[in-house]
Amino acid sequence: MAASISGYTFSSVCYHSANSNADHEGFLLGDVRQEETVSISDTQISSAELLQVVEIHHHDPCAQLFSFYDYAGKVNEESLNSILKDRRKNVIGWYRFRRNTQQQMSFREQIIHKQLTQLLGVPDLVFLLFSFISTANSSTHALEYVLFRPNRSRYNQRITLSIPNLGNTSQQEYKVSSVPNTSLNYAKVIKEHGAEFFDKDGVMKDIRTIFQVYSALQDKLQAVCGEVEQSERVKEKIQEDVNKLKQQIALRKRKTAEEERRLREAQNADSHSTPEENTEPCEASPLSGITFPTPSAPERPSTSPNPPSYTDLMSQDDSLLPSSSPPTSAALLPRPQAVGSPGHPTPGPTVMGLGLGHGLGLGLSASSNPVTTPSTPYLGNGDGSSSDSLDRQAAGQEDDEEEEDDDDDEDSSEYENLVSEGAHLPMVSASVLAQGRPAALSPDGDARGSQAT
Amino acid sequence: MNNMSPEVALHRISPELRPLLCSVVRNGRVGLDSTNCLRVTDLKTGCTSLTPGPCCDRFKLHIPYAGETLKWDIIFNACYPELPPDFIFGEDAEFLPEPSELPHLVHWDAGNPECLLQLVKELIQQYHHYQCLRLRESSRLLFEYDSLLEDPNYGRNMEIYAGHKNSWTGEFSARFLLKLPVDFSNIPIYLLKDVILLLAGQICQDTALDPGEDVALLSVSFEDAEATQVFPKLYLSPSIEHALGGSSALHIPAFPSGGCLIDYVPQVCQLLTNKVQYVIQGYHKRREYIAAFLSHFGTGVVEYDAEGFTKLTLLLMWKDFCFLVHVDLPLYFPRDQPTLTFQSVYHFTNSGQLYSQVQKSYPYSPRWDGNEMAKRAKAYFKSFIPQFQEGAFANGKL
């Protein structure tokens, strides 16, 4: 058997009891229900457990002692009825409060209990005993409560009384008890304001709204899925094209290499040769064919420290290291349109910082274009006012560094420019290198001049 | 809260309840064992802790019963002093007296100071009935009880405590406390008087002034239902015990195995009665003895115990030799022989005492009467004195 009492009923009983200046007693109203638990385990098919649960919903305090019984402990049924009135059928027990006594039923309590059991017709009438114990110096007071069912055998009389939510509810779940809320006021308020929260079916409105949001999200998700699928297919197609092109390029390379070999062999055989003519185109082609990876370059050559990491890797010449950003060699690079670039065409033959990772830069030293010192090799003219140059530089650089595989699609205006200037190969001469160093210092931007200094 | 003196208890209890407790504590004697009176402990209050004192209205009452002490809680309400109390019967959770058998509860009158005491007496009676009912668990013990009940001498002065069944061994024990119908009224007062003075010291501490009537209680403990382990014990009130010669008076024969109370108890009773008779007789005999000596020795008597007649001192002269004779009469005179102590008036021993010699064996017979004893004593003195004189001169110094 188990018993439970709601927190407010318990506190109400305590309140009445603690405020009385003598012993106090009253009746407990509530419900008794049977709970059957069927448990199925591996070892047995099912076992049913019957549990009787006593729930205390209300209490009915007696105004004074001996109100329904006399000195001999005989219960007067009329007085009992006048106290209980129509609540008599809800009585499931009674309680008594006495201070500083033992937790044991007293002589008179036992006599009264027997009579009440008979009169009220409740076979398992319970008795709740409160005792209030104070220490001698009144420093500690303890309220103890024990629930008895005296009609059972002597050894099985105490029942545990549980008070739901008496404890730390931040750690445990707040339990909703099955004690019905019989307050009229509560019912009225809920009825009045219920329409704001519940729709006509009794389902909370919020739930519907949330469900709608959920559905919308699901739809969008489906649509996006479709889009993703399509773009993936496009990508796949493009990838195939790229692969094809690569194959073609490789094929062409092989062919030209073979031709060259044949030519050479033929030339050797003839001992007439004009290799120079070949070289340029030869040189040009591989160069043009070769795609350069674009390192990340700084926008402001002077200020950014980056570009050069790539440069560092590729350049064999430390001096090329970039305190300054090297001019772009537009000629070499297939120039895609830089993102956000102002689109300045690169100026004439700009000496490029070969260090920018165009490893070919060094290889290009063969080029004999010494003069192609750009009007703006470096940031500056030295006086710091080089917005134009900077811009150009930036553009150049960007142009320089960016490279995409999709040559076909691009606006290749710059590309054409570059190609036309392809003859001017970037100088990798020492002058360039020298320029790299102190060029920034030259007042007139003349690399040569700086070198001289 | 233990061993609270009754005065303290009375001081702390709520004023309206004081008269009721007073009669319990001061005059309260319930049961056979009236040497132990009722004790009150654990005074507590049922009022809120802010109530100004004294406001105690509930306490534990210790009641001696059949060799046990019952501890019952009595619960009043100080705010409603006219209401009757409630009881918690300690460990006897199954004791539930019928209220109709408790007239002082049904017609509780808070104005009557004796009401509570009477109610407690009624409860004890009911408790006794309850215990007797419990004896039914053992047929042997029930037989003992019934047989005693029939005897008018013992039946009405019995307290039974049927102990709880020992859950380990399944043994059932019981104790019978019987008041023995022995008449102590003829015991000479002088025997009892010493004890009263002795008790006076104790009385001031914890007991009431009146040590109570003289009782002899026989407690017989049955440790098992088959009466194979039986332990009898005799309790006498202190004055009687002293009068009968101290703790030796408490020796009683062992319970015969297979015997029963209805045979044993009268036996003990008889023994006790005999002892008392002896004592009474002894007193008279001693008186006679002393009277005889007085008449025989006349002016030779220096002093004698005029109350208990236990001592006599004579100053005699023989051939110009003076000597003292101290006669000590034992309790069980004439069965036991008086002790004669001869003392020289001239000689000292090394330790500074007067030289003396004690004679315990000399011609004597308990069947002689006082006169005869006096005569024989005189003759003995004459025969013994020369010896004594020599001894005194030889061993003593002047």
PDB file of C-alpha atoms in Angstrom, chain A residues 327 347-351 371-381 389 392-393 444-447:
ATOM      1  CA  PRO A 327      55.558  43.826 -61.350  1.00  0.00           C
ATOM      2  CA  PRO A 347      51.196  48.518 -68.732  1.00  0.00           C
ATOM      3  CA  GLY A 348      53.694  47.621 -71.235  1.00  0.00           C
ATOM      4  CA  PRO A 349      56.153  45.162 -70.432  1.00  0.00           C
ATOM      5  CA  THR A 350      56.088  45.110 -66.783  1.00  0.00           C
ATOM      6  CA  VAL A 351      58.791  43.383 -65.112  1.00  0.00           C
ATOM      7  CA  VAL A 371      64.095  47.710 -70.595  1.00  0.00           C
ATOM      8  CA  THR A 372      60.815  46.545 -69.653  1.00  0.00           C
ATOM      9  CA  THR A 373      60.997  48.134 -66.425  1.00  0.00           C
ATOM     10  CA  PRO A 374      57.577  49.052 -65.701  1.00  0.00           C
ATOM     11  CA  SER A 375      56.744  52.479 -64.939  1.00  0.00           C
ATOM     12  CA  THR A 376      55.622  51.117 -61.773  1.00  0.00           C
ATOM     13  CA  PRO A 377      57.772  48.352 -60.681  1.00  0.00           C
ATOM     14  CA  TYR A 378      57.112  48.891 -57.145  1.00  0.00           C
ATOM     15  CA  LEU A 379      54.950  50.550 -55.033  1.00  0.00           C
ATOM     16  CA  GLY A 380      56.297  53.426 -55.307  1.00  0.00           C
ATOM     17  CA  ASN A 381      57.743  56.300 -56.695  1.00  0.00           C
ATOM     18  CA  SER A 389      50.838  52.868 -59.646  1.00  0.00           C
ATOM     19  CA  ARG A 392      47.915  49.332 -61.485  1.00  0.00           C
ATOM     20  CA  GLN A 393      50.157  47.282 -59.493  1.00  0.00           C
ATOM     21  CA  ASP A 444      61.969  58.423 -59.948  1.00  0.00           C
ATOM     22  CA  GLY A 445      60.906  54.906 -60.048  1.00  0.00           C
ATOM     23  CA  ASP A 446      63.659  54.011 -62.360  1.00  0.00           C
ATOM     24  CA  ALA A 447      64.877  50.689 -61.472  1.00  0.00           C
TER      25      ALA A 447
END
